[in-house]
């Protein structure tokens, strides 16, 4: 076994690999850019090597620097994580030539399956179901339109070396095919150094289901069941789960056998994923193979009990898989939510900056994976038992609970140079209903301040009736949130509960004030009972809700005056904290409560309100306060996010039409095109190409 390995990556996956290596008694070496000098993975590793400047093309993507770091530190092997160099054939080959072990597939497997065009040809030869399309590189946007017409719209335009939703567009007409080809090629060139693009038929109402495979150098290859990855936004996965609520055991077996056949055709070693698009009748087609560890691998680890990172390390060290296909269990249900630094209420634009507060929910599921030797041979997948321990030797506290994989700490920075992931939140339940309930509660307790996050959006998805019933496909988000995501899209089953929490929080502050020492007996501060909760509304249209508070043992809050609902709140939170837990009418809850001046902000199940607690007279006077409208910025093009202004497509005096391209901002490895909202004339440029922009910074002004 290796004594020291280097992790050629950053963020949560680097921390994840370090965790398993430490469990195995293997020393670790981290690499980092100047932007990551204070990152969590750097402090966790036994050693760390600086690669260079912040841009990944000058640090994490420079193979020479990675290999030099291995030699300088004596690392015997390198784990590439995912992204960056993980599917780079040349890097894997060079590492092997230098006598360093690549913890991943052999370079010839990456060459065969990492290239999307070559992999489709190979899949055909291996008798794997494939989607109709044009599998050779396309040289021009005009040729792309011609091919798309021949296949028939809609089509998917995809970079051969793409991944993670980058270099991918869906086109429904000639215009979208022409523009999509150019955008895909540009993104692919910038992200992967390979601008080849191909086209295939886009299966409408598809589901994205992938099979996890694992192979060794002794010819053993197995599949570790499937993952449902259909909840996607712009082709990037948002929620993943295992198993799938859609496919049958027969389909699962057929997909798994085809995935193994494909992996066997390229003599695959290590962990990999074969992705399929599945139609409504459970007909499935090969999409691509990712020759690396997937972001969503934890859900597979939950239902099988196997540590995939450990298996990758053992396989790379020459060990044989110690289990057969029939020995792989399937227990319970796992769900993963990707917690990203993006603002869902501003079209999911990246949000960079400092994590002023970062308090993930408590982890109740430990990384105490079952050792492969303790797996019991089973002919069929097993269900979660009701006894305190499972047949695989894991206690329920280790099996069913919450897990957080992250690469950040409170006070850390979310830089603009890399992807937007803050953490992966994973839950494991006894069944899908239990897993959804666990995830909703875990999201309620996930505190992030300083940058925006997609937690409200995740909460809305988990509560959506279609998601709960399992009736969805890859177009789910585009269909149900076609106009973007708004606060109104997060319904709460009991909005008055949030008002009650505001009142309960205010009562807590009054109790502290009333407890000040030095007051004469019988002359202490008396806490009032009747208040008005003023809930902030748009454009000053606040809502006034009368409440009555009574404390006889538990706190009782009557919302809405006589005849309103009554809430018995037993609270358990401290001053200065944000996360609040307790029970309401006998049911436990977790919420987030914080004060900012006179306003109290409460968030629960993705819904957030801001409110003031006033006396009846103060509330009456508050109604008379004029509303101050924000400044009119309609004549300015504002930067919707922090980022690099890579292009300005217009000049002063130029007339533009609605929808015309104005500027391009690059942030977190994504190209964002800003277009004109209406016809007009550019009067002045306020920012220069190459400038780093802040959110809402003016870029240009219209006449």
XYZ file of C-alpha atoms in Angstrom:
703
model
C 0.000 0.000 0.000
C 1.097 3.579 -0.646
C 2.711 5.556 2.146
C 2.097 8.987 0.638
C -0.252 10.283 -2.061
C -0.747 13.695 -3.639
C -4.210 15.088 -4.368
C -4.142 17.040 -7.625
C -7.273 19.018 -6.849
C -8.829 21.490 -4.443
C -11.982 22.116 -2.410
C -14.294 19.483 -1.043
C -13.001 16.597 -3.174
C -9.450 17.187 -1.960
C -10.737 17.152 1.632
C -12.732 14.013 0.855
C -9.674 12.132 -0.421
C -7.587 13.294 2.532
C -10.231 11.919 4.913
C -10.051 8.411 3.455
C -6.268 8.462 3.141
C -5.965 9.385 6.808
C -8.283 6.504 7.713
C -6.016 4.169 5.745
C -2.856 5.519 7.399
C -1.603 7.177 4.212
C 0.129 10.578 4.352
C -1.215 13.239 1.998
C 0.151 16.140 -0.017
C -2.098 19.033 -1.040
C -1.447 21.397 -3.915
C -2.830 24.899 -4.025
C -2.925 28.142 -5.962
C -2.271 31.585 -4.524
C -6.041 32.049 -4.160
C -6.233 28.875 -2.052
C -3.332 29.464 0.331
C -5.718 29.525 3.316
C -8.083 26.828 1.992
C -9.289 23.950 4.137
C -7.649 21.192 2.070
C -4.260 22.863 2.541
C -4.559 22.792 6.335
C -5.883 19.207 6.417
C -3.051 17.649 4.413
C 0.261 16.581 5.920
C 2.166 18.672 3.352
C 1.226 21.354 0.840
C 2.872 22.655 -2.334
C 2.173 26.003 -4.005
C 1.492 25.612 -7.732
C 1.182 29.212 -8.882
C -1.284 32.037 -9.572
C -5.024 31.768 -9.063
C -6.172 30.969 -12.635
C -6.400 27.181 -12.981
C -4.541 27.238 -16.321
C -1.517 28.549 -14.398
C -1.831 26.213 -11.412
C -4.152 23.200 -11.155
C -4.069 22.477 -14.898
C -0.271 22.513 -15.250
C 0.797 18.876 -15.351
C 4.518 19.685 -15.023
C 3.921 21.414 -11.693
C 1.856 18.504 -10.359
C 4.502 15.956 -11.322
C 7.259 18.122 -9.862
C 5.304 18.346 -6.597
C 5.052 14.548 -6.482
C 8.801 14.184 -6.935
C 9.641 16.916 -4.444
C 7.506 15.379 -1.705
C 8.082 11.703 -2.483
C 4.419 11.029 -3.221
C 4.057 7.553 -4.717
C 0.650 8.156 -6.259
C -1.624 10.989 -7.324
C -5.411 11.162 -6.952
C -6.892 13.642 -9.465
C -10.330 14.047 -7.866
C -12.798 15.288 -10.475
C -12.487 18.127 -12.961
C -9.113 19.697 -13.766
C -6.752 16.890 -14.916
C -8.859 13.915 -13.800
C -9.826 12.903 -17.358
C -6.698 14.102 -19.117
C -5.132 11.211 -21.002
C -1.760 12.923 -21.400
C -1.514 13.658 -17.693
C -2.337 10.064 -16.706
C 0.212 8.716 -19.197
C 2.937 11.130 -18.088
C 2.350 10.283 -14.435
C 2.724 6.594 -15.236
C 5.897 7.238 -17.280
C 7.411 9.076 -14.307
C 6.906 6.003 -12.135
C 4.052 7.575 -10.176
C 0.781 5.674 -9.796
C -2.326 7.375 -11.164
C -5.263 6.646 -8.831
C -7.749 6.268 -11.630
C -8.123 4.386 -14.900
C -5.240 3.717 -17.260
C -4.525 6.390 -19.844
C -5.787 4.211 -22.695
C -9.168 3.860 -20.969
C -9.371 7.626 -20.527
C -8.480 8.077 -24.194
C -11.194 5.653 -25.271
C -13.989 6.776 -22.973
C -13.043 10.303 -21.946
C -13.469 11.411 -25.567
C -17.220 11.593 -26.092
C -16.979 10.953 -29.851
C -14.713 7.917 -29.558
C -16.727 6.511 -26.664
C -19.927 6.447 -28.717
C -18.225 4.457 -31.465
C -16.841 2.062 -28.878
C -20.246 1.728 -27.241
C -21.741 0.699 -30.572
C -19.081 -1.971 -30.955
C -19.822 -3.224 -27.411
C -23.552 -3.468 -28.297
C -24.524 -0.717 -25.891
C -27.654 1.261 -26.802
C -26.661 4.668 -28.221
C -28.480 7.852 -29.277
C -28.655 8.799 -32.978
C -26.239 11.610 -33.807
C -23.126 12.882 -35.576
C -20.135 11.494 -33.712
C -17.318 13.214 -35.600
C -15.916 16.645 -34.785
C -17.760 19.483 -36.539
C -15.680 22.225 -38.125
C -18.042 25.199 -38.368
C -21.370 26.595 -37.121
C -22.763 26.377 -40.655
C -21.957 22.675 -40.758
C -23.487 22.281 -37.294
C -26.780 23.721 -38.575
C -26.716 21.386 -41.579
C -26.128 18.329 -39.390
C -28.763 19.402 -36.870
C -31.341 19.662 -39.657
C -30.460 16.159 -40.815
C -30.855 14.649 -37.343
C -33.994 16.658 -36.622
C -34.544 19.201 -33.866
C -34.176 19.307 -30.950
C -30.488 18.396 -30.838
C -27.817 18.490 -28.158
C -24.564 20.276 -29.042
C -21.783 18.973 -26.864
C -18.046 19.439 -26.437
C -16.147 16.196 -26.895
C -14.010 16.838 -23.825
C -16.833 18.463 -21.857
C -18.244 17.727 -18.461
C -20.051 19.323 -15.539
C -22.535 21.053 -17.832
C -19.823 23.074 -19.585
C -19.646 23.096 -23.364
C -23.223 21.911 -23.793
C -26.297 23.483 -25.402
C -29.708 22.280 -26.564
C -30.919 23.759 -29.860
C -34.498 23.783 -31.136
C -33.856 25.713 -34.377
C -31.154 26.877 -36.783
C -30.377 30.075 -34.862
C -29.862 28.223 -31.581
C -27.722 25.587 -33.333
C -25.500 28.244 -34.899
C -25.019 30.225 -31.666
C -24.867 27.139 -29.461
C -22.051 25.642 -31.530
C -19.921 28.777 -31.136
C -20.569 29.055 -27.384
C -19.843 25.349 -26.806
C -16.576 25.551 -28.706
C -15.449 28.655 -26.802
C -16.310 27.167 -23.395
C -14.623 23.875 -24.281
C -11.450 25.625 -25.441
C -11.271 27.721 -22.253
C -12.157 24.925 -19.818
C -10.577 21.830 -21.379
C -8.170 23.012 -24.088
C -10.122 20.970 -26.669
C -12.692 22.715 -28.878
C -14.113 19.674 -30.720
C -17.910 19.592 -30.747
C -20.412 16.913 -31.788
C -24.203 16.737 -32.099
C -26.753 14.133 -31.087
C -30.513 13.793 -30.899
C -32.016 15.309 -27.774
C -34.452 12.862 -26.184
C -37.440 14.849 -24.976
C -38.739 14.280 -21.440
C -35.652 12.218 -20.602
C -34.326 11.069 -17.283
C -30.602 11.152 -16.563
C -29.617 7.941 -14.790
C -26.051 6.794 -14.317
C -24.441 3.521 -13.310
C -21.436 3.454 -10.985
C -18.842 0.901 -12.088
C -15.726 -0.329 -10.325
C -12.983 -2.419 -11.880
C -9.566 -3.747 -10.882
C -6.392 -4.861 -12.664
C -7.377 -8.526 -12.333
C -10.317 -8.346 -14.731
C -13.053 -7.941 -12.126
C -15.705 -5.323 -12.908
C -18.956 -4.693 -11.017
C -21.677 -2.077 -10.996
C -22.778 -0.429 -7.738
C -26.387 0.268 -8.707
C -27.637 3.542 -10.161
C -28.002 7.211 -9.343
C -30.924 9.395 -10.406
C -29.544 12.731 -11.639
C -32.499 14.167 -13.559
C -32.952 17.298 -11.435
C -30.705 19.598 -13.437
C -30.489 23.276 -14.260
C -28.761 24.167 -17.495
C -27.426 20.599 -17.644
C -25.761 20.851 -14.247
C -26.976 18.475 -11.572
C -28.727 20.011 -8.571
C -30.105 17.012 -6.649
C -28.941 13.406 -6.967
C -30.375 10.328 -5.330
C -29.850 6.597 -5.144
C -31.613 4.463 -6.075
C -33.817 5.908 -8.823
C -37.544 6.197 -8.055
C -38.287 5.453 -11.720
C -36.588 2.380 -13.116
C -37.524 -1.233 -12.454
C -35.196 -3.956 -11.206
C -35.162 -5.392 -14.718
C -34.060 -2.078 -16.237
C -31.534 -1.569 -13.451
C -29.976 -4.935 -14.183
C -29.905 -4.349 -17.959
C -28.293 -0.920 -17.564
C -25.751 -2.306 -15.115
C -24.795 -5.167 -17.407
C -24.330 -2.824 -20.370
C -22.207 -0.489 -18.232
C -19.987 -3.400 -17.197
C -19.713 -4.584 -20.810
C -18.561 -1.132 -21.886
C -16.045 -0.901 -19.043
C -14.746 -4.366 -19.871
C -14.282 -3.363 -23.524
C -11.703 -0.752 -22.487
C -10.148 -2.846 -19.685
C -11.366 -0.325 -17.149
C -9.684 -0.091 -13.741
C -10.850 2.160 -10.888
C -14.179 3.915 -10.284
C -16.099 5.290 -13.248
C -19.611 6.210 -14.270
C -21.602 5.228 -17.342
C -24.360 7.768 -17.976
C -27.624 6.923 -19.720
C -30.586 8.921 -20.924
C -33.774 7.005 -20.138
C -37.090 7.515 -21.917
C -40.555 7.414 -20.396
C -40.931 3.733 -21.331
C -37.592 2.904 -19.646
C -35.824 2.623 -22.985
C -32.252 3.767 -22.352
C -29.326 5.055 -24.413
C -25.651 5.506 -23.653
C -24.791 9.152 -23.089
C -21.147 9.206 -22.018
C -18.673 7.689 -19.602
C -16.931 9.725 -16.939
C -13.569 8.128 -16.279
C -13.241 9.526 -12.782
C -14.960 9.822 -9.437
C -18.281 11.663 -9.672
C -19.389 14.601 -7.529
C -22.436 12.569 -6.463
C -20.514 9.457 -5.372
C -21.596 9.814 -1.690
C -25.149 8.623 -2.404
C -23.731 5.368 -3.786
C -21.515 5.055 -0.723
C -24.580 5.457 1.501
C -26.664 2.685 -0.063
C -23.770 0.232 -0.525
C -21.631 0.986 2.520
C -18.485 1.114 0.354
C -15.895 3.888 0.465
C -15.306 4.529 -3.241
C -12.168 6.574 -2.634
C -10.695 3.698 -0.642
C -11.573 1.265 -3.418
C -9.853 3.506 -5.967
C -6.704 3.599 -3.851
C -6.701 -0.170 -3.294
C -7.247 -0.901 -6.983
C -4.432 1.484 -7.930
C -2.170 -0.363 -5.476
C -2.871 -3.599 -7.356
C -5.417 -5.171 -5.027
C -8.322 -7.201 -6.385
C -11.925 -6.339 -5.600
C -12.828 -8.451 -2.536
C -16.499 -8.818 -3.512
C -18.595 -9.973 -6.434
C -21.666 -8.439 -8.057
C -24.006 -10.558 -5.946
C -22.374 -9.358 -2.727
C -23.123 -5.666 -3.172
C -25.975 -4.539 -0.862
C -28.512 -1.817 -1.455
C -29.836 -0.319 1.754
C -32.188 2.599 2.268
C -32.336 5.796 0.192
C -29.765 8.570 -0.174
C -30.144 12.130 -1.488
C -27.460 14.734 -2.184
C -28.009 18.480 -2.580
C -25.238 20.584 -4.063
C -24.939 23.742 -1.997
C -23.593 26.371 -4.385
C -22.520 29.988 -3.999
C -25.119 31.463 -6.325
C -28.162 33.682 -5.983
C -31.303 31.792 -7.044
C -33.352 35.011 -6.935
C -31.011 36.647 -9.493
C -31.083 33.902 -12.091
C -28.529 31.816 -10.163
C -25.675 34.183 -10.825
C -22.409 33.336 -9.026
C -21.868 34.877 -5.593
C -18.283 35.239 -4.471
C -16.858 36.651 -1.272
C -16.154 35.774 2.337
C -18.136 33.233 4.326
C -18.983 35.464 7.270
C -20.987 32.630 8.822
C -20.686 28.981 7.847
C -22.424 26.483 10.117
C -23.460 23.246 8.395
C -25.944 20.960 10.146
C -24.558 18.444 12.607
C -23.264 15.282 10.977
C -24.974 12.182 12.314
C -23.744 9.816 9.621
C -20.128 8.942 10.088
C -17.595 8.006 7.433
C -17.266 4.573 9.043
C -17.757 2.562 5.875
C -18.051 -1.200 6.056
C -14.909 -3.125 5.201
C -15.407 -5.111 1.996
C -14.502 -8.375 3.744
C -17.551 -8.060 6.030
C -20.107 -7.886 3.208
C -22.475 -10.852 3.277
C -23.222 -12.597 -0.011
C -26.749 -11.733 -1.178
C -28.655 -12.707 -4.281
C -30.915 -9.630 -4.173
C -30.550 -6.057 -2.875
C -31.440 -5.754 0.796
C -33.772 -3.309 2.462
C -32.915 -1.374 5.598
C -33.588 -3.555 8.672
C -35.505 -2.352 11.690
C -32.928 -3.671 14.151
C -30.322 -1.368 15.740
C -27.563 -2.632 13.459
C -27.370 -3.673 9.834
C -26.195 -6.905 8.327
C -23.114 -5.149 7.000
C -21.979 -4.250 10.479
C -22.832 -0.525 10.476
C -24.827 0.941 13.317
C -27.937 2.933 12.421
C -26.227 6.102 13.682
C -23.617 5.525 10.993
C -26.091 4.499 8.309
C -29.153 6.711 8.472
C -28.398 10.373 8.997
C -26.685 13.508 7.678
C -23.277 13.939 6.049
C -21.547 17.114 4.852
C -18.648 17.048 2.372
C -17.067 20.477 2.180
C -13.857 22.296 1.369
C -14.573 25.565 3.187
C -14.572 26.928 6.723
C -16.165 29.931 8.373
C -14.223 33.049 7.441
C -12.938 31.447 4.246
C -13.212 32.915 0.771
C -15.291 31.745 -2.183
C -13.011 32.834 -5.066
C -14.201 33.768 -8.547
C -11.680 31.516 -10.285
C -13.241 28.103 -9.635
C -16.624 26.431 -9.447
C -19.362 27.646 -7.125
C -19.694 24.633 -4.844
C -19.683 25.351 -1.121
C -20.583 21.883 0.101
C -22.437 18.681 -0.636
C -25.236 17.892 1.795
C -26.050 14.186 1.900
C -28.737 12.339 3.837
C -29.494 8.632 4.125
C -32.993 7.523 5.039
C -34.799 4.244 5.455
C -36.858 5.048 2.370
C -37.347 7.965 -0.010
C -39.936 9.694 2.167
C -37.619 9.530 5.168
C -34.681 10.816 3.110
C -36.667 13.809 1.813
C -37.770 14.711 5.360
C -34.179 14.463 6.613
C -32.907 16.649 3.794
C -35.507 19.376 4.364
C -34.609 19.540 8.045
C -30.876 19.563 7.277
C -31.334 22.459 4.843
C -33.211 24.386 7.546
C -30.156 24.145 9.779
C -27.526 25.028 7.158
C -26.327 28.560 7.993
C -24.465 30.481 5.266
C -23.884 34.235 5.403
C -21.624 36.567 3.416
C -22.454 34.967 0.075
C -25.768 33.904 -1.392
C -26.573 30.194 -1.686
C -29.095 28.055 -3.523
C -30.568 26.600 -0.314
C -34.000 28.257 -0.803
C -34.191 26.719 -4.279
C -33.230 23.296 -2.971
C -35.944 23.582 -0.321
C -38.531 24.487 -2.966
C -37.549 21.502 -5.130
C -37.795 19.053 -2.244
C -41.284 20.318 -1.376
C -42.590 20.253 -4.954
C -45.382 17.647 -5.346
C -43.871 16.337 -8.590
C -40.505 15.738 -6.953
C -42.063 14.128 -3.907
C -44.012 11.732 -6.137
C -40.939 10.964 -8.276
C -42.675 12.259 -11.406
C -39.952 14.356 -13.070
C -37.380 14.408 -15.854
C -34.411 16.544 -16.861
C -36.766 19.320 -17.967
C -38.336 19.626 -14.509
C -36.672 22.908 -13.505
C -37.068 24.506 -16.939
C -40.766 23.575 -16.925
C -41.709 24.639 -13.409
C -39.368 27.638 -13.078
C -39.373 28.898 -16.652
C -39.549 32.533 -15.532
C -36.757 32.147 -13.019
C -36.980 31.535 -9.291
C -38.865 33.965 -7.060
C -39.662 34.124 -3.365
C -43.278 33.268 -4.232
C -42.035 29.937 -5.622
C -41.265 28.775 -2.076
C -44.685 28.118 -0.584
C -44.909 27.419 3.120
C -47.570 25.059 4.385
C -48.146 27.323 7.407
C -47.002 30.958 6.867
C -48.314 32.016 10.290
C -45.749 29.692 11.869
C -43.022 32.101 10.703
C -44.895 34.997 12.317
C -45.127 32.991 15.534
C -41.355 32.455 15.499
C -40.798 36.203 15.131
C -43.030 36.795 18.147
C -41.330 34.039 20.162
C -37.900 35.477 19.389
C -39.030 38.949 20.481
C -40.404 37.508 23.720
C -36.993 35.979 24.383
C -35.340 39.401 24.147
C -37.976 40.938 26.413
C -37.421 38.214 29.012
C -33.697 38.953 29.043
C -34.365 42.675 29.492
C -36.849 41.961 32.276
C -34.294 39.853 34.095
C -31.863 42.708 34.666
C -30.776 42.739 38.309
C -31.290 45.633 40.713
C -35.047 45.963 40.245
C -37.261 46.328 43.307
C -39.608 43.466 44.078
C -42.999 44.183 42.605
C -41.632 46.967 40.442
C -39.775 44.956 37.793
C -40.223 45.258 34.058
C -43.527 43.818 32.953
C -43.603 42.117 29.591
C -46.475 43.156 27.368
C -48.757 40.555 25.794
C -50.240 42.231 22.734
C -48.187 43.264 19.720
C -48.435 43.785 15.991
C -46.044 41.940 13.686
C -45.230 44.107 10.657
C -44.124 41.759 7.852
C -42.041 43.510 5.204
C -43.658 43.667 1.764
C -42.584 44.937 -1.622
C -42.651 48.678 -2.277
C -43.603 49.376 1.336
C -46.780 47.272 1.242
C -46.218 45.714 4.655
C -48.602 43.236 6.250
C -49.785 43.901 9.834
C -50.582 40.832 11.937
C -51.836 41.141 15.537
C -50.395 38.613 17.995
C -50.883 37.820 21.669
C -48.163 36.180 23.755
C -48.781 34.301 26.957
C -46.127 32.485 28.980
C -47.517 29.936 31.392
C -44.840 27.283 31.220
C -44.562 27.001 27.427
C -44.919 30.150 25.353
C -48.252 30.440 23.558
C -48.529 32.715 20.535
C -51.953 33.551 19.131
C -51.556 34.830 15.554
C -54.250 36.887 13.856
C -56.182 38.087 16.880
C -59.315 36.424 18.267
C -60.096 33.300 16.300
C -56.549 33.068 14.906
C -54.242 30.085 15.147
C -52.426 29.302 18.377
C -48.846 28.061 18.524
C -47.248 26.546 21.628
C -43.531 27.189 21.109
C -40.855 25.473 23.177
C -37.641 27.156 22.090
C -34.021 26.182 22.346
C -31.730 28.850 20.933
C -29.210 31.333 22.248
C -28.661 35.044 21.709
C -26.250 35.800 18.905
C -26.878 32.469 17.230
C -28.760 31.997 13.983
C -29.865 28.387 14.044
C -32.918 27.895 16.257
C -34.465 24.581 17.213
C -37.372 23.606 19.380
C -40.904 22.319 19.058
C -44.170 23.898 18.003
C -47.443 22.295 19.001
C -45.459 19.201 19.881
C -43.609 18.913 16.569
C -39.833 19.524 16.393
C -38.490 22.197 14.054
C -35.238 23.810 12.967
C -35.259 27.359 11.639
C -32.953 30.346 11.266
C -33.664 33.530 13.230
C -31.543 36.673 13.337
C -32.017 40.338 14.161
C -30.840 43.284 12.111
C -31.743 46.578 13.732
C -35.497 46.646 14.301
C -36.106 43.814 11.871
C -36.129 40.100 12.633
C -35.416 37.693 9.789
C -36.870 34.160 9.966
C -36.218 31.360 7.449
C -37.826 27.920 7.403
C -38.370 25.353 4.615
C -36.894 27.786 2.106
C -39.320 30.591 2.953
C -37.994 33.791 4.506
C -39.771 36.784 6.042
C -38.536 39.989 7.636
C -40.681 41.538 10.337
C -40.791 44.103 13.153
C -42.591 43.596 16.448
C -44.372 46.811 17.470
C -46.987 47.982 19.894
C -50.412 48.680 18.402
C -49.777 52.449 18.508
C -46.317 52.148 16.927
C -47.737 49.950 14.185
C -50.428 52.549 13.518
C -47.782 55.250 13.142
C -45.634 52.993 10.985
C -48.416 52.860 8.401
C -47.915 56.602 7.894
C -44.221 56.288 7.064
C -43.538 57.137 3.377
C -41.861 54.552 1.178
C -38.540 55.614 -0.349
C -38.236 54.093 -3.797
C -34.771 52.952 -4.925
C -32.876 55.021 -7.503
C -33.812 54.507 -11.145
C -30.981 52.528 -12.765
C -32.902 51.559 -15.914
C -30.474 53.499 -18.127
C -27.489 51.497 -16.933
C -26.255 47.993 -17.691
C -25.242 46.637 -14.292
C -23.002 43.687 -13.576
C -25.327 41.075 -12.091
C -22.462 39.355 -10.259
C -18.789 39.655 -9.370
C -16.658 38.587 -12.319
C -14.188 39.406 -15.059
C -15.385 41.597 -17.939
C -13.932 39.624 -20.848
C -15.696 41.451 -23.683
C -17.702 44.593 -24.481
C -19.522 44.125 -27.763
C -20.776 47.715 -28.272
C -19.390 51.237 -28.615
C -20.651 54.708 -27.579
C -23.264 55.980 -30.006
C -24.174 52.486 -31.199
C -27.868 51.640 -31.522
C -28.812 48.236 -30.074
C -31.929 46.095 -30.271
C -33.568 44.049 -27.546
C -31.725 40.755 -27.124
C -28.508 42.048 -28.694
C -25.236 41.018 -27.050
C -23.717 43.824 -24.960
C -20.991 42.299 -22.781
C -19.576 39.009 -21.520
C -18.640 38.345 -17.904
C -16.679 35.290 -16.818
C -17.084 33.919 -13.294
C -16.559 30.494 -11.779
C -15.495 29.002 -15.121
C -18.777 29.979 -16.812
C -19.287 32.501 -19.600
C -22.268 34.810 -18.959
C -23.604 36.893 -21.838
C -25.413 40.160 -21.006
C -27.976 41.297 -23.581
C -30.086 44.422 -24.103
C -33.471 44.318 -22.390
C -34.929 46.747 -24.942
C -33.988 48.875 -27.956
C -31.738 51.847 -27.215
C -28.494 53.708 -27.880
C -25.259 53.341 -25.926
C -24.097 56.714 -24.640
C -21.070 55.846 -22.478
C -18.857 52.907 -21.461
C -18.232 52.861 -17.715
C -16.004 49.779 -17.441
C -13.113 48.443 -19.527
C -12.453 45.000 -20.913
C -10.334 42.964 -18.489
C -11.699 44.785 -15.439
C -12.868 42.860 -12.347
C -16.421 43.874 -11.605
C -18.386 43.998 -8.382
C -22.052 43.078 -8.232
C -24.306 45.899 -9.525
C -21.317 47.847 -10.868
C -22.338 49.922 -13.947
C -20.812 48.666 -17.202
C -22.369 51.102 -19.645
C -25.033 53.778 -19.854
C -27.830 54.213 -22.383
C -28.941 57.561 -23.777
